[in-house]
Coordinates of C-alpha atoms in Angstrom, one line a residue:
Chain A
M1 CA 32.9 -42.5 -29.4
N2 CA 31.9 -46.1 -29.9
S3 CA 28.4 -47.3 -30.0
V4 CA 28.3 -48.4 -26.3
Q5 CA 29.6 -44.9 -25.2
L6 CA 27.1 -43.2 -27.5
H7 CA 24.3 -45.3 -26.1
E8 CA 25.3 -44.4 -22.6
Y9 CA 25.6 -40.7 -23.5
M10 CA 22.2 -40.8 -25.1
S11 CA 20.5 -42.5 -22.2
R12 CA 22.2 -40.1 -19.8
T13 CA 20.9 -37.0 -21.6
H14 CA 17.5 -38.7 -22.0
Q15 CA 17.4 -39.3 -18.3
R16 CA 18.3 -35.7 -17.6
R17 CA 15.7 -34.3 -20.1
K18 CA 13.0 -36.5 -18.5
W19 CA 14.0 -35.1 -15.1
V20 CA 13.8 -31.5 -16.3
D21 CA 10.5 -32.2 -17.9
R22 CA 9.1 -33.7 -14.7
W23 CA 10.4 -30.8 -12.5
M24 CA 9.1 -28.1 -14.8
S25 CA 5.7 -29.7 -15.0
G26 CA 5.7 -29.9 -11.2
L27 CA 6.8 -26.2 -11.0
L28 CA 4.0 -25.1 -13.4
F29 CA 1.5 -27.0 -11.3
L30 CA 2.8 -25.3 -8.1
A31 CA 2.5 -21.9 -9.8
A32 CA -1.2 -22.5 -10.5
L33 CA -1.7 -23.8 -7.0
A34 CA 0.1 -20.8 -5.5
A35 CA -1.9 -18.3 -7.5
L36 CA -5.1 -19.8 -6.0
V37 CA -3.8 -19.7 -2.3
P38 CA -4.6 -15.9 -1.9
L39 CA -8.2 -16.5 -3.3
F40 CA -8.9 -19.2 -0.7
S41 CA -7.2 -17.2 2.0
V42 CA -9.3 -14.1 1.2
L43 CA -12.5 -16.2 1.0
G44 CA -11.7 -18.1 4.2
Y45 CA -10.9 -15.0 6.3
V46 CA -13.8 -13.0 4.9
I47 CA -16.2 -15.7 5.9
W48 CA -14.5 -16.5 9.2
N49 CA -14.3 -12.9 10.4
G50 CA -17.5 -11.5 8.7
A51 CA -20.1 -14.2 9.0
G52 CA -20.7 -13.5 12.7
Y53 CA -21.6 -9.9 12.1
L54 CA -23.8 -10.5 9.1
N55 CA -27.1 -10.5 11.1
W56 CA -30.4 -8.6 10.9
D57 CA -28.9 -5.5 12.6
F58 CA -26.3 -5.3 9.9
F59 CA -29.0 -4.9 7.2
S60 CA -31.4 -2.7 9.2
K61 CA -29.4 -0.4 11.5
L62 CA -27.4 2.8 11.1
P63 CA -23.8 2.9 12.2
K64 CA -23.4 3.6 16.0
P65 CA -21.2 6.4 17.3
V66 CA -17.7 5.5 18.6
G67 CA -17.9 3.6 21.9
E68 CA -21.3 2.1 21.4
N69 CA -21.7 -1.6 20.4
G70 CA -23.9 -2.8 17.7
G71 CA -25.1 -0.9 14.7
G72 CA -25.1 -1.9 11.0
M73 CA -24.6 -0.7 7.5
A74 CA -28.2 -0.1 6.4
N75 CA -27.5 3.4 5.1
A76 CA -24.4 2.2 3.3
L77 CA -26.3 -0.6 1.6
A78 CA -29.0 1.8 0.5
G79 CA -26.3 4.2 -0.6
T80 CA -24.6 1.6 -2.8
C81 CA -27.9 0.8 -4.4
T82 CA -28.6 4.5 -5.1
L83 CA -25.1 5.0 -6.6
V84 CA -25.2 1.8 -8.7
A85 CA -28.7 2.7 -9.9
T86 CA -27.6 6.3 -10.9
A87 CA -24.5 4.9 -12.6
S88 CA -26.6 2.3 -14.5
L89 CA -29.1 4.9 -15.7
I90 CA -26.2 6.8 -17.4
G91 CA -23.8 4.0 -18.1
V92 CA -25.9 1.2 -19.5
P93 CA -27.7 3.0 -22.3
W94 CA -24.4 4.9 -23.3
G95 CA -22.4 1.7 -23.1
V96 CA -24.8 -0.4 -25.0
A97 CA -25.2 2.3 -27.7
A98 CA -21.4 2.6 -28.0
G99 CA -21.1 -1.2 -28.2
V100 CA -23.7 -1.4 -31.0
F101 CA -22.0 1.3 -32.8
L102 CA -18.7 -0.6 -32.7
S103 CA -20.2 -3.8 -33.9
E104 CA -22.6 -2.5 -36.6
Y105 CA -20.7 0.5 -37.9
G106 CA -17.2 0.0 -36.3
D107 CA -15.2 -1.5 -39.2
G108 CA -13.9 1.9 -40.5
K109 CA -11.3 4.3 -39.2
L110 CA -13.7 5.9 -36.8
G111 CA -14.6 2.5 -35.3
T112 CA -10.9 1.8 -34.7
I113 CA -10.4 5.1 -33.0
V114 CA -13.5 4.7 -30.8
R115 CA -12.5 1.1 -30.0
F116 CA -9.1 2.2 -28.9
A117 CA -10.6 5.0 -26.8
T118 CA -12.9 2.5 -25.2
D119 CA -10.0 0.3 -24.3
M120 CA -8.0 3.2 -23.0
L121 CA -11.0 4.5 -20.9
A122 CA -11.3 1.0 -19.4
S123 CA -7.7 1.1 -18.3
V124 CA -7.8 4.6 -16.7
P125 CA -7.1 4.1 -13.0
S126 CA -10.4 4.5 -11.0
I127 CA -8.8 7.1 -8.7
V128 CA -8.1 9.3 -11.8
I129 CA -11.7 9.0 -12.8
G130 CA -12.6 10.1 -9.2
L131 CA -10.4 13.2 -9.7
F132 CA -11.9 14.0 -13.0
V133 CA -15.5 13.8 -11.7
Y134 CA -14.4 15.9 -8.7
T135 CA -13.5 18.7 -11.1
L136 CA -16.4 18.0 -13.4
V137 CA -19.3 17.7 -10.9
V138 CA -18.2 18.2 -7.3
V139 CA -16.6 21.6 -7.8
P140 CA -19.4 23.1 -9.9
M141 CA -22.1 21.6 -7.5
G142 CA -20.2 23.0 -4.5
G143 CA -19.9 19.7 -2.6
F144 CA -19.7 16.0 -2.5
S145 CA -22.8 14.2 -3.7
A146 CA -24.4 10.9 -4.7
M147 CA -24.8 12.4 -8.1
A148 CA -21.1 12.8 -8.5
G149 CA -20.4 9.2 -7.3
G150 CA -23.0 7.9 -9.7
V151 CA -21.3 9.7 -12.6
A152 CA -17.9 8.4 -11.6
L153 CA -19.2 4.8 -11.5
A154 CA -21.0 5.4 -14.8
I155 CA -17.7 6.4 -16.5
I156 CA -16.2 3.1 -15.2
M157 CA -19.2 1.1 -16.5
I158 CA -19.4 2.6 -20.0
P159 CA -16.3 0.9 -21.5
I160 CA -17.0 -2.4 -19.8
V161 CA -20.5 -2.5 -21.1
A162 CA -19.5 -1.3 -24.6
R163 CA -16.9 -3.9 -25.1
S164 CA -19.0 -6.8 -23.9
T165 CA -21.9 -5.6 -25.9
E166 CA -19.8 -5.3 -29.1
E167 CA -18.5 -8.9 -28.6
I168 CA -21.9 -10.3 -28.1
V169 CA -23.6 -8.4 -30.9
R170 CA -20.9 -9.5 -33.3
L171 CA -21.7 -13.1 -32.6
V172 CA -25.1 -12.6 -34.4
P173 CA -24.5 -14.1 -37.9
V174 CA -24.4 -11.6 -40.8
H175 CA -27.1 -13.5 -42.8
I176 CA -29.7 -12.6 -40.1
R177 CA -29.0 -8.9 -40.9
E178 CA -29.0 -9.7 -44.6
A179 CA -32.4 -11.4 -44.3
G180 CA -33.9 -8.4 -42.5
L181 CA -32.5 -5.9 -45.0
A182 CA -33.6 -8.1 -48.0
L183 CA -37.1 -7.9 -46.7
G184 CA -36.9 -4.2 -47.0
V185 CA -36.8 -3.5 -43.2
S186 CA -34.9 -0.4 -42.4
R187 CA -31.5 -0.8 -40.8
W188 CA -32.4 0.7 -37.4
K189 CA -35.3 -1.7 -37.1
V190 CA -33.1 -4.6 -38.2
I191 CA -30.6 -3.7 -35.4
L192 CA -33.2 -3.0 -32.7
R193 CA -35.8 -5.6 -33.4
I194 CA -33.8 -8.5 -34.9
V195 CA -30.2 -8.3 -34.0
L196 CA -30.5 -6.9 -30.4
R197 CA -33.5 -9.1 -29.6
G198 CA -31.3 -12.1 -29.8
C199 CA -28.6 -10.6 -27.6
V200 CA -30.6 -9.6 -24.7
S201 CA -29.4 -12.2 -22.3
G202 CA -25.8 -11.7 -23.4
I203 CA -25.9 -7.9 -23.0
T204 CA -27.6 -8.3 -19.6
T205 CA -24.8 -10.6 -18.5
G206 CA -22.2 -8.0 -19.5
V207 CA -24.2 -5.3 -17.6
M208 CA -24.4 -7.5 -14.5
L209 CA -20.7 -8.0 -14.6
A210 CA -20.2 -4.3 -14.9
V211 CA -22.6 -3.6 -12.0
A212 CA -20.7 -6.1 -9.9
R213 CA -17.4 -4.4 -10.8
V214 CA -18.6 -0.9 -9.9
A215 CA -20.5 -1.9 -6.7
G216 CA -17.1 -2.7 -5.2
E217 CA -15.3 0.5 -6.4
T218 CA -14.0 2.6 -3.5
A219 CA -11.4 5.0 -4.7
P220 CA -13.5 7.2 -7.0
L221 CA -16.2 7.4 -4.3
L222 CA -13.7 8.9 -1.8
L223 CA -13.4 11.9 -4.1
T224 CA -17.1 12.1 -5.2
S225 CA -19.8 10.8 -2.8
L226 CA -17.5 10.7 0.3
N227 CA -19.4 9.1 3.2
N228 CA -22.4 9.8 5.5
Q229 CA -23.2 8.4 8.9
Y230 CA -26.9 8.9 8.4
W231 CA -29.7 8.1 6.0
N232 CA -29.5 10.2 2.9
L233 CA -32.4 10.3 0.5
G234 CA -31.8 12.3 -2.6
I235 CA -28.7 12.5 -4.8
T236 CA -27.4 16.0 -4.1
G237 CA -25.7 15.3 -0.7
P238 CA -22.9 13.0 0.4
I239 CA -23.9 9.4 0.7
A240 CA -22.6 6.4 2.5
S241 CA -21.6 3.3 0.4
L242 CA -20.6 -0.2 1.3
P243 CA -17.0 -0.1 0.0
V244 CA -16.2 3.3 1.5
Q245 CA -17.7 2.2 4.8
I246 CA -15.5 -0.9 4.7
Y247 CA -12.5 1.3 4.2
S248 CA -13.2 3.7 6.9
Y249 CA -14.1 1.0 9.4
A250 CA -10.9 -1.0 8.5
I251 CA -8.6 1.9 9.2
S252 CA -10.4 2.7 12.5
P253 CA -9.0 1.4 15.8
F254 CA -12.1 -0.5 17.0
D255 CA -12.6 -4.2 16.9
E256 CA -16.3 -3.9 16.6
W257 CA -15.9 -1.8 13.4
H258 CA -13.3 -4.2 12.0
G259 CA -15.9 -7.0 12.4
L260 CA -18.5 -4.9 10.5
A261 CA -15.9 -4.2 7.8
W262 CA -15.3 -7.9 7.4
A263 CA -19.1 -8.5 7.2
G264 CA -19.3 -5.8 4.5
A265 CA -16.5 -7.5 2.6
L266 CA -18.2 -10.8 2.8
L267 CA -21.3 -9.3 1.3
L268 CA -19.3 -7.8 -1.6
V269 CA -17.5 -11.0 -2.3
L270 CA -20.7 -13.0 -2.2
M271 CA -22.3 -10.6 -4.7
V272 CA -19.3 -10.8 -7.0
F273 CA -19.2 -14.5 -6.8
V274 CA -22.9 -15.0 -7.5
V275 CA -22.9 -12.6 -10.4
N276 CA -19.8 -14.3 -12.0
V277 CA -21.3 -17.8 -11.5
L278 CA -24.6 -16.7 -13.0
A279 CA -22.8 -15.0 -15.9
R280 CA -20.9 -18.2 -16.6
L281 CA -24.1 -20.2 -16.5
V282 CA -26.0 -17.8 -18.8
F283 CA -23.2 -17.0 -21.2
G284 CA -20.9 -20.1 -21.0
T285 CA -17.6 -18.4 -20.9
G286 CA -18.2 -15.7 -18.3
G287 CA -15.7 -13.1 -17.4
S288 CA -14.4 -11.1 -14.6
G289 CA -15.7 -7.7 -15.6
R290 CA -12.3 -6.4 -15.1
D291 CA -11.1 -6.2 -18.6
Chain B
M1 CA -15.1 -14.2 -37.2
V2 CA -16.8 -13.0 -40.4
P3 CA -14.9 -13.6 -43.6
E4 CA -13.7 -10.4 -45.4
E5 CA -15.5 -11.1 -48.7
K6 CA -18.8 -11.7 -47.0
L7 CA -18.5 -8.5 -45.1
A8 CA -17.7 -6.7 -48.3
A9 CA -20.7 -8.2 -50.0
V10 CA -22.9 -7.3 -47.1
S11 CA -21.7 -3.7 -47.0
A12 CA -22.2 -3.5 -50.7
V13 CA -25.8 -4.7 -50.3
Q14 CA -26.2 -2.4 -47.4
N15 CA -24.8 0.5 -49.4
V16 CA -27.3 -0.1 -52.2
T17 CA -30.2 -0.5 -49.8
A18 CA -29.0 2.4 -47.7
H19 CA -28.7 4.6 -50.8
S20 CA -32.1 3.9 -52.1
H21 CA -33.7 4.4 -48.8
R22 CA -31.6 7.4 -47.7
E23 CA -34.2 9.9 -48.6
K24 CA -37.1 7.9 -47.3
H25 CA -35.5 6.7 -44.0
F26 CA -34.8 9.7 -42.0
S27 CA -35.1 7.5 -38.9
D28 CA -32.2 5.3 -40.2
R29 CA -29.9 8.3 -40.2
L30 CA -31.1 9.6 -36.9
F31 CA -30.3 6.2 -35.4
F32 CA -26.9 6.1 -37.0
W33 CA -26.1 9.5 -35.7
F34 CA -27.3 8.5 -32.2
L35 CA -25.0 5.5 -32.2
R36 CA -22.1 7.5 -33.6
A37 CA -22.6 10.2 -31.0
S38 CA -22.4 7.7 -28.2
G39 CA -19.2 6.2 -29.7
L40 CA -17.7 9.7 -30.1
G41 CA -18.8 10.4 -26.6
V42 CA -16.5 7.8 -25.2
L43 CA -13.6 9.5 -27.1
A44 CA -14.7 12.8 -25.7
L45 CA -14.8 11.4 -22.2
L46 CA -11.2 10.2 -22.5
L47 CA -10.0 13.5 -23.9
S48 CA -11.8 15.6 -21.3
I49 CA -10.2 13.6 -18.5
G50 CA -6.9 14.8 -19.7
I51 CA -8.1 18.4 -20.2
F52 CA -9.9 18.7 -16.9
L53 CA -7.0 17.2 -14.9
F54 CA -4.6 19.6 -16.7
R55 CA -6.8 22.6 -15.8
A56 CA -7.2 21.4 -12.2
S57 CA -3.4 21.1 -11.8
Q58 CA -2.6 24.4 -13.5
P59 CA -1.8 26.3 -10.2
A60 CA 0.8 23.6 -9.3
I61 CA 2.2 23.4 -12.7
E62 CA 2.7 27.2 -12.8
Y63 CA 4.0 27.4 -9.3
F64 CA 6.5 24.5 -9.3
G65 CA 7.3 24.0 -13.0
W66 CA 9.5 21.0 -13.8
N67 CA 10.8 21.0 -10.2
F68 CA 7.7 19.2 -9.3
L69 CA 9.1 16.1 -10.9
S70 CA 12.5 16.3 -9.3
S71 CA 11.7 17.4 -5.8
Q72 CA 11.0 14.8 -3.1
N73 CA 9.6 17.2 -0.6
W74 CA 6.0 16.8 0.3
D75 CA 5.0 19.1 3.0
P76 CA 1.4 20.4 3.0
V77 CA 2.1 22.7 5.9
A78 CA 5.0 24.5 4.2
K79 CA 3.1 24.3 0.9
D80 CA 6.1 22.6 -0.7
F81 CA 5.2 19.8 -3.1
G82 CA 7.3 17.4 -5.2
A83 CA 6.3 14.2 -6.8
L84 CA 9.5 12.3 -6.8
A85 CA 8.8 10.3 -3.6
V86 CA 5.4 9.1 -4.8
V87 CA 6.7 8.4 -8.3
F88 CA 9.4 6.3 -6.7
G89 CA 6.8 4.5 -4.5
T90 CA 4.6 3.7 -7.5
V91 CA 7.5 2.5 -9.7
V92 CA 9.1 0.4 -7.1
S93 CA 6.0 -1.3 -5.8
S94 CA 4.7 -2.0 -9.4
V95 CA 8.1 -3.4 -10.6
L96 CA 8.2 -5.5 -7.5
A97 CA 4.7 -6.8 -8.3
M98 CA 5.7 -7.6 -11.8
L99 CA 8.9 -9.4 -10.7
I100 CA 6.7 -11.8 -8.7
A101 CA 3.6 -11.9 -11.0
T102 CA 5.3 -12.4 -14.3
P103 CA 6.8 -15.9 -13.8
M104 CA 3.8 -16.8 -11.7
S105 CA 1.3 -15.8 -14.5
I106 CA 3.3 -17.5 -17.2
G107 CA 3.4 -20.7 -15.1
V108 CA -0.4 -20.5 -14.5
A109 CA -1.1 -19.9 -18.2
L110 CA 1.2 -22.8 -19.3
F111 CA -0.3 -25.2 -16.8
L112 CA -3.9 -24.3 -17.6
N113 CA -3.4 -24.3 -21.4
E114 CA -0.8 -27.1 -21.9
L115 CA -0.8 -29.5 -19.0
A116 CA -4.1 -29.5 -17.1
P117 CA -7.0 -31.8 -18.1
R118 CA -9.8 -29.8 -19.6
S119 CA -12.1 -30.0 -16.6
V120 CA -9.3 -28.9 -14.2
A121 CA -8.4 -26.0 -16.5
R122 CA -12.0 -24.8 -16.7
L123 CA -12.4 -24.8 -12.9
A124 CA -9.0 -23.3 -12.2
G125 CA -9.5 -20.7 -14.9
F126 CA -12.8 -19.7 -13.3
L127 CA -11.1 -19.4 -9.9
V128 CA -8.3 -17.3 -11.3
E129 CA -10.9 -15.0 -12.9
M130 CA -12.6 -14.7 -9.5
L131 CA -9.3 -13.5 -8.2
A132 CA -9.6 -10.6 -10.6
A133 CA -13.2 -9.9 -9.6
I134 CA -12.7 -9.5 -5.9
P135 CA -12.9 -5.7 -5.1
S136 CA -9.7 -3.9 -4.3
V137 CA -11.0 -2.8 -0.9
V138 CA -11.4 -6.4 0.1
Y139 CA -7.8 -7.1 -0.8
G140 CA -6.9 -4.1 1.3
L141 CA -8.8 -5.4 4.3
W142 CA -7.2 -8.8 3.9
G143 CA -3.7 -7.3 3.3
F144 CA -4.0 -4.9 6.3
F145 CA -5.2 -7.5 8.9
L146 CA -3.5 -10.7 7.6
L147 CA -0.8 -10.2 5.0
A148 CA 0.9 -7.2 6.7
P149 CA 1.2 -8.9 10.2
W150 CA 2.4 -12.1 8.5
M151 CA 5.0 -10.1 6.6
R152 CA 6.1 -8.5 9.8
S153 CA 6.3 -11.6 11.9
T154 CA 7.6 -14.1 9.3
V155 CA 8.7 -13.0 5.9
Q156 CA 10.6 -9.8 6.6
P157 CA 12.7 -11.2 9.6
F158 CA 13.6 -14.1 7.4
L159 CA 14.6 -11.8 4.4
G160 CA 16.5 -9.5 6.8
E161 CA 18.5 -12.3 8.3
Y162 CA 19.6 -14.0 5.1
F163 CA 19.5 -11.3 2.5
G164 CA 20.0 -8.1 4.6
F165 CA 23.4 -7.1 3.1
D166 CA 24.9 -3.7 3.9
F167 CA 26.0 -3.1 0.3
F168 CA 22.5 -3.8 -1.0
P169 CA 20.2 -2.6 1.8
I170 CA 16.8 -3.3 0.4
F171 CA 16.1 -5.9 3.1
L172 CA 17.5 -4.0 6.0
G173 CA 15.8 -2.1 8.7
P174 CA 12.9 -2.9 11.1
P175 CA 10.1 -5.0 9.8
Y176 CA 7.0 -2.8 9.8
G177 CA 4.6 -5.1 8.1
V178 CA 2.9 -2.3 6.2
G179 CA 5.3 -0.9 3.5
M180 CA 6.7 -1.1 0.0
L181 CA 7.3 -4.9 0.0
T182 CA 3.8 -5.7 1.3
A183 CA 2.3 -3.4 -1.3
G184 CA 4.3 -5.2 -4.0
V185 CA 3.1 -8.6 -2.9
I186 CA -0.6 -7.6 -2.8
L187 CA -0.2 -5.9 -6.2
S188 CA 1.3 -9.1 -7.6
I189 CA -1.7 -11.1 -6.4
M190 CA -4.0 -8.6 -8.0
V191 CA -2.4 -8.5 -11.4
T192 CA -1.7 -12.2 -11.8
P193 CA -5.2 -13.0 -13.2
T194 CA -4.9 -10.2 -15.8
V195 CA -1.5 -11.2 -17.0
S196 CA -2.2 -14.9 -17.0
S197 CA -5.4 -14.5 -18.9
I198 CA -3.7 -12.5 -21.7
C199 CA -0.8 -15.0 -21.7
R200 CA -3.4 -17.8 -22.1
E201 CA -4.9 -16.0 -25.1
V202 CA -1.4 -15.5 -26.6
F203 CA -0.5 -19.1 -26.1
K204 CA -3.7 -20.2 -27.7
A205 CA -2.7 -18.3 -30.8
V206 CA 0.3 -20.7 -31.4
P207 CA -0.8 -23.3 -33.9
R208 CA -1.2 -26.8 -32.6
A209 CA 1.0 -28.2 -35.3
N210 CA 4.0 -26.3 -33.8
R211 CA 3.7 -28.2 -30.6
E212 CA 3.2 -31.5 -32.4
A213 CA 6.2 -30.9 -34.6
A214 CA 8.4 -30.4 -31.6
L215 CA 7.0 -33.5 -29.9
A216 CA 7.4 -35.5 -33.1
L217 CA 11.1 -34.6 -33.2
G218 CA 11.5 -36.2 -29.8
A219 CA 11.1 -33.2 -27.5
T220 CA 9.7 -33.7 -24.1
R221 CA 6.5 -31.8 -23.2
W222 CA 8.5 -29.0 -21.4
E223 CA 10.9 -28.7 -24.3
S224 CA 8.0 -28.5 -26.7
M225 CA 6.4 -25.7 -24.6
K226 CA 9.7 -23.9 -24.5
V227 CA 10.5 -24.2 -28.2
S228 CA 7.1 -23.9 -29.8
V229 CA 4.9 -21.9 -27.4
L230 CA 7.1 -19.7 -25.3
R231 CA 9.5 -18.6 -28.0
A232 CA 6.6 -17.8 -30.4
S233 CA 4.8 -15.8 -27.7
R234 CA 7.6 -13.5 -26.6
V235 CA 6.0 -10.3 -28.0
G236 CA 2.6 -11.2 -26.6
I237 CA 4.1 -12.0 -23.1
V238 CA 5.8 -8.6 -23.1
G239 CA 2.5 -7.0 -24.0
A240 CA 0.7 -8.9 -21.2
V241 CA 3.4 -7.8 -18.7
I242 CA 3.1 -4.1 -19.7
L243 CA -0.6 -4.3 -19.4
G244 CA -0.3 -5.8 -15.9
L245 CA 2.2 -3.1 -15.0
G246 CA -0.3 -0.4 -16.2
R247 CA -2.9 -2.0 -13.9
A248 CA -0.5 -2.1 -11.0
L249 CA 0.6 1.5 -11.4
G250 CA -3.0 2.8 -10.9
E251 CA -4.2 0.3 -8.3
T252 CA -5.4 2.4 -5.3
M253 CA -7.3 1.0 -2.4
A254 CA -5.3 -2.2 -1.6
V255 CA -2.1 -0.2 -1.9
T256 CA -3.4 2.7 0.2
M257 CA -4.2 0.3 3.0
V258 CA -0.9 -1.6 3.1
I259 CA 1.8 0.8 1.9
G260 CA 2.1 2.7 5.1
N261 CA 1.3 6.2 3.7
R262 CA 4.6 7.9 4.5
T263 CA 5.8 10.2 1.7
E264 CA 9.5 9.6 1.7
I265 CA 12.1 7.6 -0.2
S266 CA 13.8 4.8 1.7
S267 CA 16.4 2.3 0.6
S268 CA 14.6 -0.4 2.5
L269 CA 11.7 -2.3 1.0
F270 CA 10.4 -2.8 4.6
A271 CA 9.9 0.9 5.2
P272 CA 6.5 2.6 4.8
A273 CA 6.1 4.5 1.5
Q274 CA 3.5 6.2 -0.6
S275 CA 2.3 5.7 -4.2
M276 CA 0.8 8.2 -6.6
A277 CA -2.6 6.6 -6.3
S278 CA -2.5 6.2 -2.6
I279 CA -1.5 9.8 -1.8
I280 CA -4.5 11.0 -3.8
A281 CA -6.9 8.6 -2.0
S282 CA -5.5 9.4 1.4
E283 CA -5.0 13.2 1.2
Y284 CA -7.5 14.5 -1.4
P285 CA -10.7 14.2 0.6
E286 CA -9.1 16.2 3.5
A287 CA -7.1 18.7 1.5
A288 CA -8.4 22.2 1.6
E289 CA -5.4 24.3 0.4
K290 CA -5.7 25.2 -3.2
L291 CA -2.1 24.4 -4.0
H292 CA -2.3 21.1 -2.2
L293 CA -5.4 20.1 -4.3
A294 CA -3.6 21.2 -7.5
A295 CA -0.5 19.3 -6.6
L296 CA -2.6 16.1 -6.0
A297 CA -4.4 16.7 -9.3
E298 CA -1.0 17.0 -11.1
I299 CA -0.1 13.6 -9.6
G300 CA -3.3 12.3 -11.0
L301 CA -2.5 13.8 -14.4
L302 CA 0.9 12.1 -14.4
L303 CA -0.7 8.8 -13.4
F304 CA -3.2 9.2 -16.3
G305 CA -0.4 10.0 -18.7
V306 CA 1.8 7.1 -17.7
T307 CA -1.0 4.5 -17.6
F308 CA -2.3 5.7 -21.0
V309 CA 1.1 5.3 -22.6
M310 CA 1.7 1.9 -20.9
N311 CA -1.7 0.6 -22.1
A312 CA -1.3 1.9 -25.6
I313 CA 2.0 0.2 -26.0
A314 CA 0.7 -3.1 -24.5
R315 CA -2.3 -3.1 -26.8
L316 CA -0.1 -2.6 -29.8
F317 CA 1.9 -5.7 -28.8
V318 CA -1.1 -7.9 -28.1
W319 CA -2.8 -6.7 -31.3
Q320 CA 0.3 -7.6 -33.3
V321 CA 0.1 -11.2 -32.1
K322 CA -3.6 -11.5 -32.8
R323 CA -3.3 -10.0 -36.3
R324 CA -0.4 -12.3 -37.1
V325 CA -2.6 -15.3 -36.1
K326 CA -5.5 -14.1 -38.2
G327 CA -3.5 -13.2 -41.3

C-alpha cells in the first residue's frame, strides 16, 4: 500500500465514521423525540376531550343514573380528598420518621436492611398492596371502606416519603449536628429543632410528590374502598374516588360518561403537573414521585 | 457525600456525648426507639404482605398444589383455576415492553446526557419525568380510546400484511386493537422514564476523562460514547432494564384497560389476553366464591414474589455501579 492508497483508504474510513456518527446522533435525537410523543398525545387528548366537561356541574353534582345527561363527580372529588387525608395521617409521620431513622441512625447493618426493605416496599405492585389491605382491613371489618383505601394509599406513601426525607435530611451538613451536640443539646432536640427545621420545605416537597402519586392510584382502591354513587361521609363505608370513577366511566358504553372520565383525567394530570412544577421550583431537581 | 473519617469522628463524639448523657437523657433513648420502631415497621409491613397473601391463598394452594402453575384453565364457574395463562400474559407483555423500551431509553439517556445542550436536557428531562408521573388510569383511558383503535386500524394490519408468516404466527389473526401487543406498547411508554433515568445516573458515573481519552485518540462522538460510556455501563444498564421489567410486571390499570381481559393463551400478539395484575383488578371486586378469591390471592402472591426477586437483583446491579464509582 503506497502513500496515495493509504491516504485514500484513511479518508474513506474517515468519511464512513463521520457518517455513522451523524446517523447515530440523529437516531438518539429521534429516540428522545419519540419518547415525548406519547406525553404530548396524552396531554393533548386529555385537554381536547376533557376541557368541555370540566364545568361547575362537574365539581358540584353527583353522578346521574344511566340515561340521564349531566351530573358530575363531586362525591368522587370529596372521596379522593378523604382517602388522601386518611393516607397522609398515617403515611406522612411514619414515612418521615423512617426517613429520619435512615439518615440519622441508618449507617449500620439495621439501616441497610431497613433501606432495602423501603426500596422493596416501594416496588411492590400497587394491586398487591390492595390485596394485602383487603385481607388486613376489609375482611376483618366486614366490607369495603374508605378506611381500607386510606391504609392502602398510606402503605404506598410510606416508602416514597421515607426515601425523599432521608435524601434531604442527609444534605444537612454534619457540622451543624456537631455544633448542636457540642453545646450540650440532647440528640433528639438537635434532630428535631435544628436538623429538621432546615429541611421543612424539602420534606414538604417530598410529601407533595407522594400525595400526587397516591391521588392517582386506582388499582388498590378497587380492592379496598371500591366505589359509591352517592355522598359518603365517614370512613367505614365504601367511598367514591376520582381514579376509580374514571375507570368505571371509561369502560362504560356511554359517551357522556366517557366525557366525564376525560374531564377527571384532565384534573388528575393538571394536579400532577402543578405539583411537579412546584416541587422543581422549591427543590431545584424535582422528581416524579415514582421512585 | 460525607467523608468516612469525618463520620467516624462525629460518631465518636456522639458516642462520648451519648454515653455521658445516657442516664440523664431518657428522652433521647425514647426518641431513638421511636425512630427505630418506624424503620422496623417498614420491614414488618413488607414481611406481613408476604405472610397475609400466603394465608389468603392457602385454600387454593392446598386444593391445586403445583398444578396451579402448570394449568391454563381459568374457569370460575367450574371452580377450576390455573395460573399459566396469566403468567404467560404478564411475561409476554412485559418482555414486549422491554424490547421496545430498552433501546428507546438508552437512546433518550445518551441524547440527554451526552449530546443535548444543558438547557434542552433540563427541559426534556423534566418532560420525561412527567411521563412517569401521569397516573396509570390516565394512560389506560388514552390507550383504550386512542392507542387501541389506532393499533387496530393502522399498526396491526400493516404488521399482519408484511410480517404475518405462517411459521411464526405472532402477527397473524384479526386485529382486535385491544390485546397483548397494545398492552406491550403502553407498558413500554410507561417504563421508558424509569429505565432512562437510571441509565442517565449510570452514564453520569462514567468519569469525564474516559470520554475525553477516546476523543483525544481521534474517536468520533458516537465512537466515544460506545467505547467509554456504553461499554463501562453494561452492568448498570442490565440493572435498569430488570428494574423496568419489575415495574412492567406489576403495572395494573393501563394494562387492564387495553389487554382485552380474555384468560387464554394465543399465539397471536393481536389477540386479547390477561395478565396477573389485570385479572386481579378485573375479577377480585366481583369474586364471591372462596376458592376464586384464594386463587386470585395466590396470583397476587406470585406477582409479589416475582417483582421482589426482580427488584432485589436490579438493586444489586445498580448498587454495584454506584459503589464502584464511589470507591
